[in-house]
Amino acid sequence: MTPMTEKTGRNLEAGISYAATDMFAAGDQVSAKLTIFRNHIHDRIERTNAHFPTPAYVNIDRAYLHGGEFEASYVSGGWTLGAAIAVVGGEDQDGADLNSLPNNRLTANASWQVRPSWRVGALRTFAAGRDKPDGSRRAGYGVQDIFATWSPQAGTAQGIEVTLGIDNVTDRSYVPATWLTGPAPGRNVKVTLTRAF
């Protein structure tokens, strides 16, 4: 949903990761990863969100993107818990905010292996509001997703995975910062089927 291209750029990225077992309980697994970045982009094509006849896209001589992401997970018994934070900022050569910046987000997820062939879980997304270059503001939002997965471990159905998911369970109305208009899709029920050979 963020149409943009760039001709040349320099990317600086640094990260650190950590993993351990048997930290809080026998057989548990802990992992964490931190990544930070800074991009210098020349001749970037950026969306303006402006109404006709103002051009919808403009060339920016120089743009600077910076931010980071932290993610962590914990696995113990049948439980898997995870969280991630993603933050990004960006300006043009004059110090004005870029129009295509996404919302800063925190996601948290949990799933439980009910039985060897059944897993249920939930994902919660918290998005911060974002000021737009035209002076408007896209409000923050929170969205709840849930799912259940069936993946037989034996028999003729082994290798099949069926997932029933409900996105935006509460039918929240919101507009992501990268979208021209909204709202984003409301409650959505989906079923996916995959087969491993």
mmCIF file with all atom_site columns, C-alpha atoms in Angstrom:
data_model
loop_
_atom_site.group_PDB
_atom_site.id
_atom_site.type_symbol
_atom_site.label_atom_id
_atom_site.label_alt_id
_atom_site.label_comp_id
_atom_site.label_asym_id
_atom_site.label_entity_id
_atom_site.label_seq_id
_atom_site.pdbx_PDB_ins_code
_atom_site.Cartn_x
_atom_site.Cartn_y
_atom_site.Cartn_z
_atom_site.occupancy
_atom_site.B_iso_or_equiv
_atom_site.pdbx_formal_charge
_atom_site.auth_seq_id
_atom_site.auth_comp_id
_atom_site.auth_asym_id
_atom_site.auth_atom_id
_atom_site.pdbx_PDB_model_num
ATOM 1   C CA . MET A 1 1   ? 0.000   0.000   0.000   1.00 0.00 ? 1   MET A CA 1
ATOM 2   C CA . THR A 1 2   ? 3.064   2.281   -0.084  1.00 0.00 ? 2   THR A CA 1
ATOM 3   C CA . PRO A 1 3   ? 4.050   2.891   -3.722  1.00 0.00 ? 3   PRO A CA 1
ATOM 4   C CA . MET A 1 4   ? 7.537   4.345   -3.787  1.00 0.00 ? 4   MET A CA 1
ATOM 5   C CA . THR A 1 5   ? 10.773  3.743   -5.607  1.00 0.00 ? 5   THR A CA 1
ATOM 6   C CA . GLU A 1 6   ? 14.283  5.074   -5.308  1.00 0.00 ? 6   GLU A CA 1
ATOM 7   C CA . LYS A 1 7   ? 17.166  5.228   -7.777  1.00 0.00 ? 7   LYS A CA 1
ATOM 8   C CA . THR A 1 8   ? 20.187  5.238   -5.468  1.00 0.00 ? 8   THR A CA 1
ATOM 9   C CA . GLY A 1 9   ? 20.702  4.905   -1.764  1.00 0.00 ? 9   GLY A CA 1
ATOM 10  C CA . ARG A 1 10  ? 22.990  3.934   1.075   1.00 0.00 ? 10  ARG A CA 1
ATOM 11  C CA . ASN A 1 11  ? 21.808  1.677   3.855   1.00 0.00 ? 11  ASN A CA 1
ATOM 12  C CA . LEU A 1 12  ? 23.401  1.360   7.268   1.00 0.00 ? 12  LEU A CA 1
ATOM 13  C CA . GLU A 1 13  ? 22.055  -1.458  9.434   1.00 0.00 ? 13  GLU A CA 1
ATOM 14  C CA . ALA A 1 14  ? 23.182  -3.005  12.688  1.00 0.00 ? 14  ALA A CA 1
ATOM 15  C CA . GLY A 1 15  ? 21.663  -5.739  14.744  1.00 0.00 ? 15  GLY A CA 1
ATOM 16  C CA . ILE A 1 16  ? 22.138  -8.082  17.636  1.00 0.00 ? 16  ILE A CA 1
ATOM 17  C CA . SER A 1 17  ? 20.369  -11.327 18.472  1.00 0.00 ? 17  SER A CA 1
ATOM 18  C CA . TYR A 1 18  ? 20.167  -13.604 21.480  1.00 0.00 ? 18  TYR A CA 1
ATOM 19  C CA . ALA A 1 19  ? 18.881  -17.147 22.009  1.00 0.00 ? 19  ALA A CA 1
ATOM 20  C CA . ALA A 1 20  ? 18.873  -19.425 25.026  1.00 0.00 ? 20  ALA A CA 1
ATOM 21  C CA . THR A 1 21  ? 17.224  -22.577 26.346  1.00 0.00 ? 21  THR A CA 1
ATOM 22  C CA . ASP A 1 22  ? 16.302  -23.781 29.840  1.00 0.00 ? 22  ASP A CA 1
ATOM 23  C CA . MET A 1 23  ? 16.126  -20.197 31.093  1.00 0.00 ? 23  MET A CA 1
ATOM 24  C CA . PHE A 1 24  ? 12.976  -20.240 33.220  1.00 0.00 ? 24  PHE A CA 1
ATOM 25  C CA . ALA A 1 25  ? 11.900  -23.874 32.878  1.00 0.00 ? 25  ALA A CA 1
ATOM 26  C CA . ALA A 1 26  ? 13.346  -27.081 31.511  1.00 0.00 ? 26  ALA A CA 1
ATOM 27  C CA . GLY A 1 27  ? 13.129  -27.169 27.733  1.00 0.00 ? 27  GLY A CA 1
ATOM 28  C CA . ASP A 1 28  ? 11.957  -23.588 27.264  1.00 0.00 ? 28  ASP A CA 1
ATOM 29  C CA . GLN A 1 29  ? 13.336  -21.359 24.495  1.00 0.00 ? 29  GLN A CA 1
ATOM 30  C CA . VAL A 1 30  ? 13.981  -17.618 24.550  1.00 0.00 ? 30  VAL A CA 1
ATOM 31  C CA . SER A 1 31  ? 15.019  -15.495 21.584  1.00 0.00 ? 31  SER A CA 1
ATOM 32  C CA . ALA A 1 32  ? 15.371  -11.767 20.958  1.00 0.00 ? 32  ALA A CA 1
ATOM 33  C CA . LYS A 1 33  ? 16.602  -9.621  18.103  1.00 0.00 ? 33  LYS A CA 1
ATOM 34  C CA . LEU A 1 34  ? 17.259  -5.882  17.813  1.00 0.00 ? 34  LEU A CA 1
ATOM 35  C CA . THR A 1 35  ? 17.855  -4.138  14.480  1.00 0.00 ? 35  THR A CA 1
ATOM 36  C CA . ILE A 1 36  ? 18.431  -0.440  13.791  1.00 0.00 ? 36  ILE A CA 1
ATOM 37  C CA . PHE A 1 37  ? 18.864  1.216   10.408  1.00 0.00 ? 37  PHE A CA 1
ATOM 38  C CA . ARG A 1 38  ? 19.450  4.496   8.593   1.00 0.00 ? 38  ARG A CA 1
ATOM 39  C CA . ASN A 1 39  ? 18.917  4.914   4.847   1.00 0.00 ? 39  ASN A CA 1
ATOM 40  C CA . HIS A 1 40  ? 20.077  7.823   2.684   1.00 0.00 ? 40  HIS A CA 1
ATOM 41  C CA . ILE A 1 41  ? 18.075  7.841   -0.559  1.00 0.00 ? 41  ILE A CA 1
ATOM 42  C CA . HIS A 1 42  ? 18.635  10.047  -3.618  1.00 0.00 ? 42  HIS A CA 1
ATOM 43  C CA . ASP A 1 43  ? 15.922  10.946  -6.141  1.00 0.00 ? 43  ASP A CA 1
ATOM 44  C CA . ARG A 1 44  ? 13.112  9.250   -4.257  1.00 0.00 ? 44  ARG A CA 1
ATOM 45  C CA . ILE A 1 45  ? 9.609   9.170   -5.711  1.00 0.00 ? 45  ILE A CA 1
ATOM 46  C CA . GLU A 1 46  ? 7.171   10.092  -2.968  1.00 0.00 ? 46  GLU A CA 1
ATOM 47  C CA . ARG A 1 47  ? 3.376   10.194  -2.905  1.00 0.00 ? 47  ARG A CA 1
ATOM 48  C CA . THR A 1 48  ? 1.852   13.577  -2.067  1.00 0.00 ? 48  THR A CA 1
ATOM 49  C CA . ASN A 1 49  ? -1.790  12.671  -1.199  1.00 0.00 ? 49  ASN A CA 1
ATOM 50  C CA . ALA A 1 50  ? -2.706  15.948  -2.899  1.00 0.00 ? 50  ALA A CA 1
ATOM 51  C CA . HIS A 1 51  ? -5.888  16.430  -4.927  1.00 0.00 ? 51  HIS A CA 1
ATOM 52  C CA . PHE A 1 52  ? -5.916  17.035  -8.669  1.00 0.00 ? 52  PHE A CA 1
ATOM 53  C CA . PRO A 1 53  ? -4.368  18.999  -10.371 1.00 0.00 ? 53  PRO A CA 1
ATOM 54  C CA . THR A 1 54  ? -1.463  18.786  -7.916  1.00 0.00 ? 54  THR A CA 1
ATOM 55  C CA . PRO A 1 55  ? 0.813   15.880  -8.938  1.00 0.00 ? 55  PRO A CA 1
ATOM 56  C CA . ALA A 1 56  ? 0.166   12.670  -6.987  1.00 0.00 ? 56  ALA A CA 1
ATOM 57  C CA . TYR A 1 57  ? 3.883   11.862  -6.931  1.00 0.00 ? 57  TYR A CA 1
ATOM 58  C CA . VAL A 1 58  ? 6.952   14.070  -6.686  1.00 0.00 ? 58  VAL A CA 1
ATOM 59  C CA . ASN A 1 59  ? 10.695  13.523  -6.882  1.00 0.00 ? 59  ASN A CA 1
ATOM 60  C CA . ILE A 1 60  ? 12.591  14.237  -3.674  1.00 0.00 ? 60  ILE A CA 1
ATOM 61  C CA . ASP A 1 61  ? 16.268  15.039  -4.082  1.00 0.00 ? 61  ASP A CA 1
ATOM 62  C CA . ARG A 1 62  ? 17.262  13.393  -0.830  1.00 0.00 ? 62  ARG A CA 1
ATOM 63  C CA . ALA A 1 63  ? 15.354  11.435  1.797   1.00 0.00 ? 63  ALA A CA 1
ATOM 64  C CA . TYR A 1 64  ? 16.465  9.972   5.113   1.00 0.00 ? 64  TYR A CA 1
ATOM 65  C CA . LEU A 1 65  ? 14.796  6.973   6.737   1.00 0.00 ? 65  LEU A CA 1
ATOM 66  C CA . HIS A 1 66  ? 15.721  5.769   10.203  1.00 0.00 ? 66  HIS A CA 1
ATOM 67  C CA . GLY A 1 67  ? 14.286  3.449   12.787  1.00 0.00 ? 67  GLY A CA 1
ATOM 68  C CA . GLY A 1 68  ? 14.505  0.062   14.346  1.00 0.00 ? 68  GLY A CA 1
ATOM 69  C CA . GLU A 1 69  ? 12.754  -3.132  15.273  1.00 0.00 ? 69  GLU A CA 1
ATOM 70  C CA . PHE A 1 70  ? 12.839  -5.300  18.358  1.00 0.00 ? 70  PHE A CA 1
ATOM 71  C CA . GLU A 1 71  ? 11.284  -8.747  18.492  1.00 0.00 ? 71  GLU A CA 1
ATOM 72  C CA . ALA A 1 72  ? 11.252  -11.404 21.170  1.00 0.00 ? 72  ALA A CA 1
ATOM 73  C CA . SER A 1 73  ? 9.654   -14.806 21.681  1.00 0.00 ? 73  SER A CA 1
ATOM 74  C CA . TYR A 1 74  ? 9.282   -17.346 24.443  1.00 0.00 ? 74  TYR A CA 1
ATOM 75  C CA . VAL A 1 75  ? 8.334   -21.010 23.999  1.00 0.00 ? 75  VAL A CA 1
ATOM 76  C CA . SER A 1 76  ? 7.489   -23.287 26.908  1.00 0.00 ? 76  SER A CA 1
ATOM 77  C CA . GLY A 1 77  ? 5.409   -26.431 26.874  1.00 0.00 ? 77  GLY A CA 1
ATOM 78  C CA . GLY A 1 78  ? 2.554   -25.837 24.486  1.00 0.00 ? 78  GLY A CA 1
ATOM 79  C CA . TRP A 1 79  ? 2.754   -22.051 24.715  1.00 0.00 ? 79  TRP A CA 1
ATOM 80  C CA . THR A 1 80  ? 4.427   -19.622 22.316  1.00 0.00 ? 80  THR A CA 1
ATOM 81  C CA . LEU A 1 81  ? 4.495   -15.932 23.251  1.00 0.00 ? 81  LEU A CA 1
ATOM 82  C CA . GLY A 1 82  ? 5.917   -13.142 21.143  1.00 0.00 ? 82  GLY A CA 1
ATOM 83  C CA . ALA A 1 83  ? 6.128   -9.388  20.798  1.00 0.00 ? 83  ALA A CA 1
ATOM 84  C CA . ALA A 1 84  ? 7.624   -6.934  18.333  1.00 0.00 ? 84  ALA A CA 1
ATOM 85  C CA . ILE A 1 85  ? 8.098   -3.167  18.162  1.00 0.00 ? 85  ILE A CA 1
ATOM 86  C CA . ALA A 1 86  ? 8.697   -1.370  14.843  1.00 0.00 ? 86  ALA A CA 1
ATOM 87  C CA . VAL A 1 87  ? 9.545   2.328   14.712  1.00 0.00 ? 87  VAL A CA 1
ATOM 88  C CA . VAL A 1 88  ? 10.383  4.344   11.596  1.00 0.00 ? 88  VAL A CA 1
ATOM 89  C CA . GLY A 1 89  ? 10.893  8.019   10.857  1.00 0.00 ? 89  GLY A CA 1
ATOM 90  C CA . GLY A 1 90  ? 11.864  9.913   7.741   1.00 0.00 ? 90  GLY A CA 1
ATOM 91  C CA . GLU A 1 91  ? 12.504  13.394  6.387   1.00 0.00 ? 91  GLU A CA 1
ATOM 92  C CA . ASP A 1 92  ? 13.416  15.021  3.100   1.00 0.00 ? 92  ASP A CA 1
ATOM 93  C CA . GLN A 1 93  ? 16.405  17.293  2.541   1.00 0.00 ? 93  GLN A CA 1
ATOM 94  C CA . ASP A 1 94  ? 14.480  20.239  4.022   1.00 0.00 ? 94  ASP A CA 1
ATOM 95  C CA . GLY A 1 95  ? 13.577  18.386  7.217   1.00 0.00 ? 95  GLY A CA 1
ATOM 96  C CA . ALA A 1 96  ? 9.908   17.876  6.283   1.00 0.00 ? 96  ALA A CA 1
ATOM 97  C CA . ASP A 1 97  ? 8.338   14.540  7.236   1.00 0.00 ? 97  ASP A CA 1
ATOM 98  C CA . LEU A 1 98  ? 7.835   12.041  4.426   1.00 0.00 ? 98  LEU A CA 1
ATOM 99  C CA . ASN A 1 99  ? 4.229   11.291  3.525   1.00 0.00 ? 99  ASN A CA 1
ATOM 100 C CA . SER A 1 100 ? 4.696   7.522   3.127   1.00 0.00 ? 100 SER A CA 1
ATOM 101 C CA . LEU A 1 101 ? 5.768   6.683   6.683   1.00 0.00 ? 101 LEU A CA 1
ATOM 102 C CA . PRO A 1 102 ? 3.857   3.795   8.305   1.00 0.00 ? 102 PRO A CA 1
ATOM 103 C CA . ASN A 1 103 ? 2.457   3.820   11.820  1.00 0.00 ? 103 ASN A CA 1
ATOM 104 C CA . ASN A 1 104 ? 4.883   2.870   14.572  1.00 0.00 ? 104 ASN A CA 1
ATOM 105 C CA . ARG A 1 105 ? 3.581   -0.444  15.857  1.00 0.00 ? 105 ARG A CA 1
ATOM 106 C CA . LEU A 1 106 ? 3.637   -2.852  18.751  1.00 0.00 ? 106 LEU A CA 1
ATOM 107 C CA . THR A 1 107 ? 2.406   -6.397  18.128  1.00 0.00 ? 107 THR A CA 1
ATOM 108 C CA . ALA A 1 108 ? 1.874   -9.114  20.704  1.00 0.00 ? 108 ALA A CA 1
ATOM 109 C CA . ASN A 1 109 ? 0.916   -12.694 19.970  1.00 0.00 ? 109 ASN A CA 1
ATOM 110 C CA . ALA A 1 110 ? 0.187   -15.877 21.896  1.00 0.00 ? 110 ALA A CA 1
ATOM 111 C CA . SER A 1 111 ? -0.629  -19.386 20.754  1.00 0.00 ? 111 SER A CA 1
ATOM 112 C CA . TRP A 1 112 ? -1.306  -22.676 22.502  1.00 0.00 ? 112 TRP A CA 1
ATOM 113 C CA . GLN A 1 113 ? -0.773  -26.178 21.178  1.00 0.00 ? 113 GLN A CA 1
ATOM 114 C CA . VAL A 1 114 ? -4.031  -27.677 22.425  1.00 0.00 ? 114 VAL A CA 1
ATOM 115 C CA . ARG A 1 115 ? -3.229  -31.091 20.963  1.00 0.00 ? 115 ARG A CA 1
ATOM 116 C CA . PRO A 1 116 ? -0.509  -32.288 18.565  1.00 0.00 ? 116 PRO A CA 1
ATOM 117 C CA . SER A 1 117 ? -2.762  -31.455 15.616  1.00 0.00 ? 117 SER A CA 1
ATOM 118 C CA . TRP A 1 118 ? -4.481  -28.326 16.990  1.00 0.00 ? 118 TRP A CA 1
ATOM 119 C CA . ARG A 1 119 ? -3.099  -24.858 17.704  1.00 0.00 ? 119 ARG A CA 1
ATOM 120 C CA . VAL A 1 120 ? -5.077  -21.732 18.612  1.00 0.00 ? 120 VAL A CA 1
ATOM 121 C CA . GLY A 1 121 ? -3.776  -18.229 18.981  1.00 0.00 ? 121 GLY A CA 1
ATOM 122 C CA . ALA A 1 122 ? -4.294  -14.492 18.899  1.00 0.00 ? 122 ALA A CA 1
ATOM 123 C CA . LEU A 1 123 ? -2.447  -11.441 17.613  1.00 0.00 ? 123 LEU A CA 1
ATOM 124 C CA . ARG A 1 124 ? -2.937  -7.915  18.908  1.00 0.00 ? 124 ARG A CA 1
ATOM 125 C CA . THR A 1 125 ? -1.647  -4.884  16.988  1.00 0.00 ? 125 THR A CA 1
ATOM 126 C CA . PHE A 1 126 ? -1.278  -1.460  18.592  1.00 0.00 ? 126 PHE A CA 1
ATOM 127 C CA . ALA A 1 127 ? -0.469  1.317   16.093  1.00 0.00 ? 127 ALA A CA 1
ATOM 128 C CA . ALA A 1 128 ? 0.521   4.838   17.114  1.00 0.00 ? 128 ALA A CA 1
ATOM 129 C CA . GLY A 1 129 ? -0.970  7.877   15.409  1.00 0.00 ? 129 GLY A CA 1
ATOM 130 C CA . ARG A 1 130 ? 1.054   9.605   12.692  1.00 0.00 ? 130 ARG A CA 1
ATOM 131 C CA . ASP A 1 131 ? 1.194   13.311  11.785  1.00 0.00 ? 131 ASP A CA 1
ATOM 132 C CA . LYS A 1 132 ? 1.006   13.914  8.040   1.00 0.00 ? 132 LYS A CA 1
ATOM 133 C CA . PRO A 1 133 ? 2.935   16.620  6.134   1.00 0.00 ? 133 PRO A CA 1
ATOM 134 C CA . ASP A 1 134 ? -0.307  18.418  5.215   1.00 0.00 ? 134 ASP A CA 1
ATOM 135 C CA . GLY A 1 135 ? -1.016  19.062  8.909   1.00 0.00 ? 135 GLY A CA 1
ATOM 136 C CA . SER A 1 136 ? -3.581  16.300  9.323   1.00 0.00 ? 136 SER A CA 1
ATOM 137 C CA . ARG A 1 137 ? -3.161  13.339  11.628  1.00 0.00 ? 137 ARG A CA 1
ATOM 138 C CA . ARG A 1 138 ? -3.941  9.668   11.205  1.00 0.00 ? 138 ARG A CA 1
ATOM 139 C CA . ALA A 1 139 ? -5.217  8.337   14.500  1.00 0.00 ? 139 ALA A CA 1
ATOM 140 C CA . GLY A 1 140 ? -3.726  5.312   16.174  1.00 0.00 ? 140 GLY A CA 1
ATOM 141 C CA . TYR A 1 141 ? -5.655  2.078   16.412  1.00 0.00 ? 141 TYR A CA 1
ATOM 142 C CA . GLY A 1 142 ? -5.734  -1.383  17.947  1.00 0.00 ? 142 GLY A CA 1
ATOM 143 C CA . VAL A 1 143 ? -6.719  -4.517  16.032  1.00 0.00 ? 143 VAL A CA 1
ATOM 144 C CA . GLN A 1 144 ? -7.318  -8.049  17.353  1.00 0.00 ? 144 GLN A CA 1
ATOM 145 C CA . ASP A 1 145 ? -6.879  -11.186 15.214  1.00 0.00 ? 145 ASP A CA 1
ATOM 146 C CA . ILE A 1 146 ? -7.494  -14.807 16.222  1.00 0.00 ? 146 ILE A CA 1
ATOM 147 C CA . PHE A 1 147 ? -6.832  -18.130 14.510  1.00 0.00 ? 147 PHE A CA 1
ATOM 148 C CA . ALA A 1 148 ? -7.052  -21.902 14.849  1.00 0.00 ? 148 ALA A CA 1
ATOM 149 C CA . THR A 1 149 ? -4.872  -24.352 12.913  1.00 0.00 ? 149 THR A CA 1
ATOM 150 C CA . TRP A 1 150 ? -5.443  -28.054 12.285  1.00 0.00 ? 150 TRP A CA 1
ATOM 151 C CA . SER A 1 151 ? -2.439  -30.058 11.042  1.00 0.00 ? 151 SER A CA 1
ATOM 152 C CA . PRO A 1 152 ? -2.767  -33.848 11.397  1.00 0.00 ? 152 PRO A CA 1
ATOM 153 C CA . GLN A 1 153 ? 0.446   -35.570 12.435  1.00 0.00 ? 153 GLN A CA 1
ATOM 154 C CA . ALA A 1 154 ? -0.444  -39.008 11.058  1.00 0.00 ? 154 ALA A CA 1
ATOM 155 C CA . GLY A 1 155 ? -2.799  -40.771 8.673   1.00 0.00 ? 155 GLY A CA 1
ATOM 156 C CA . THR A 1 156 ? -3.866  -39.882 5.154   1.00 0.00 ? 156 THR A CA 1
ATOM 157 C CA . ALA A 1 157 ? -4.308  -36.204 6.050   1.00 0.00 ? 157 ALA A CA 1
ATOM 158 C CA . GLN A 1 158 ? -0.743  -35.820 7.297   1.00 0.00 ? 158 GLN A CA 1
ATOM 159 C CA . GLY A 1 159 ? 0.935   -32.866 5.605   1.00 0.00 ? 159 GLY A CA 1
ATOM 160 C CA . ILE A 1 160 ? -2.296  -30.892 5.328   1.00 0.00 ? 160 ILE A CA 1
ATOM 161 C CA . GLU A 1 161 ? -2.707  -27.673 7.313   1.00 0.00 ? 161 GLU A CA 1
ATOM 162 C CA . VAL A 1 162 ? -6.036  -25.885 7.588   1.00 0.00 ? 162 VAL A CA 1
ATOM 163 C CA . THR A 1 163 ? -6.205  -22.470 9.259   1.00 0.00 ? 163 THR A CA 1
ATOM 164 C CA . LEU A 1 164 ? -9.342  -20.556 10.189  1.00 0.00 ? 164 LEU A CA 1
ATOM 165 C CA . GLY A 1 165 ? -8.623  -16.932 11.008  1.00 0.00 ? 165 GLY A CA 1
ATOM 166 C CA . ILE A 1 166 ? -10.673 -13.894 11.943  1.00 0.00 ? 166 ILE A CA 1
ATOM 167 C CA . ASP A 1 167 ? -8.916  -10.586 11.367  1.00 0.00 ? 167 ASP A CA 1
ATOM 168 C CA . ASN A 1 168 ? -10.086 -7.407  13.075  1.00 0.00 ? 168 ASN A CA 1
ATOM 169 C CA . VAL A 1 169 ? -12.411 -9.323  15.376  1.00 0.00 ? 169 VAL A CA 1
ATOM 170 C CA . THR A 1 170 ? -14.041 -6.197  16.805  1.00 0.00 ? 170 THR A CA 1
ATOM 171 C CA . ASP A 1 171 ? -14.635 -4.716  13.311  1.00 0.00 ? 171 ASP A CA 1
ATOM 172 C CA . ARG A 1 172 ? -12.560 -1.652  14.168  1.00 0.00 ? 172 ARG A CA 1
ATOM 173 C CA . SER A 1 173 ? -12.675 1.221   11.651  1.00 0.00 ? 173 SER A CA 1
ATOM 174 C CA . TYR A 1 174 ? -9.236  2.729   11.028  1.00 0.00 ? 174 TYR A CA 1
ATOM 175 C CA . VAL A 1 175 ? -7.013  4.170   8.307   1.00 0.00 ? 175 VAL A CA 1
ATOM 176 C CA . PRO A 1 176 ? -3.322  3.149   8.215   1.00 0.00 ? 176 PRO A CA 1
ATOM 177 C CA . ALA A 1 177 ? -0.910  6.050   7.830   1.00 0.00 ? 177 ALA A CA 1
ATOM 178 C CA . THR A 1 178 ? 0.294   4.755   4.447   1.00 0.00 ? 178 THR A CA 1
ATOM 179 C CA . TRP A 1 179 ? -3.194  4.634   2.892   1.00 0.00 ? 179 TRP A CA 1
ATOM 180 C CA . LEU A 1 180 ? -4.613  7.440   0.761   1.00 0.00 ? 180 LEU A CA 1
ATOM 181 C CA . THR A 1 181 ? -8.128  6.883   2.086   1.00 0.00 ? 181 THR A CA 1
ATOM 182 C CA . GLY A 1 182 ? -9.927  4.386   4.247   1.00 0.00 ? 182 GLY A CA 1
ATOM 183 C CA . PRO A 1 183 ? -11.174 2.686   6.114   1.00 0.00 ? 183 PRO A CA 1
ATOM 184 C CA . ALA A 1 184 ? -9.092  -0.466  6.124   1.00 0.00 ? 184 ALA A CA 1
ATOM 185 C CA . PRO A 1 185 ? -10.990 -3.774  5.828   1.00 0.00 ? 185 PRO A CA 1
ATOM 186 C CA . GLY A 1 186 ? -13.244 -4.544  8.754   1.00 0.00 ? 186 GLY A CA 1
ATOM 187 C CA . ARG A 1 187 ? -13.834 -7.963  10.257  1.00 0.00 ? 187 ARG A CA 1
ATOM 188 C CA . ASN A 1 188 ? -12.576 -10.611 7.842   1.00 0.00 ? 188 ASN A CA 1
ATOM 189 C CA . VAL A 1 189 ? -13.016 -14.385 8.100   1.00 0.00 ? 189 VAL A CA 1
ATOM 190 C CA . LYS A 1 190 ? -10.603 -16.475 6.064   1.00 0.00 ? 190 LYS A CA 1
ATOM 191 C CA . VAL A 1 191 ? -9.751  -20.138 5.619   1.00 0.00 ? 191 VAL A CA 1
ATOM 192 C CA . THR A 1 192 ? -6.451  -21.316 4.159   1.00 0.00 ? 192 THR A CA 1
ATOM 193 C CA . LEU A 1 193 ? -5.420  -24.807 3.119   1.00 0.00 ? 193 LEU A CA 1
ATOM 194 C CA . THR A 1 194 ? -1.829  -25.866 2.502   1.00 0.00 ? 194 THR A CA 1
ATOM 195 C CA . ARG A 1 195 ? -0.341  -29.236 1.671   1.00 0.00 ? 195 ARG A CA 1
ATOM 196 C CA . ALA A 1 196 ? 3.272   -30.322 2.144   1.00 0.00 ? 196 ALA A CA 1
ATOM 197 C CA . PHE A 1 197 ? 4.670   -33.002 -0.136  1.00 0.00 ? 197 PHE A CA 1
#
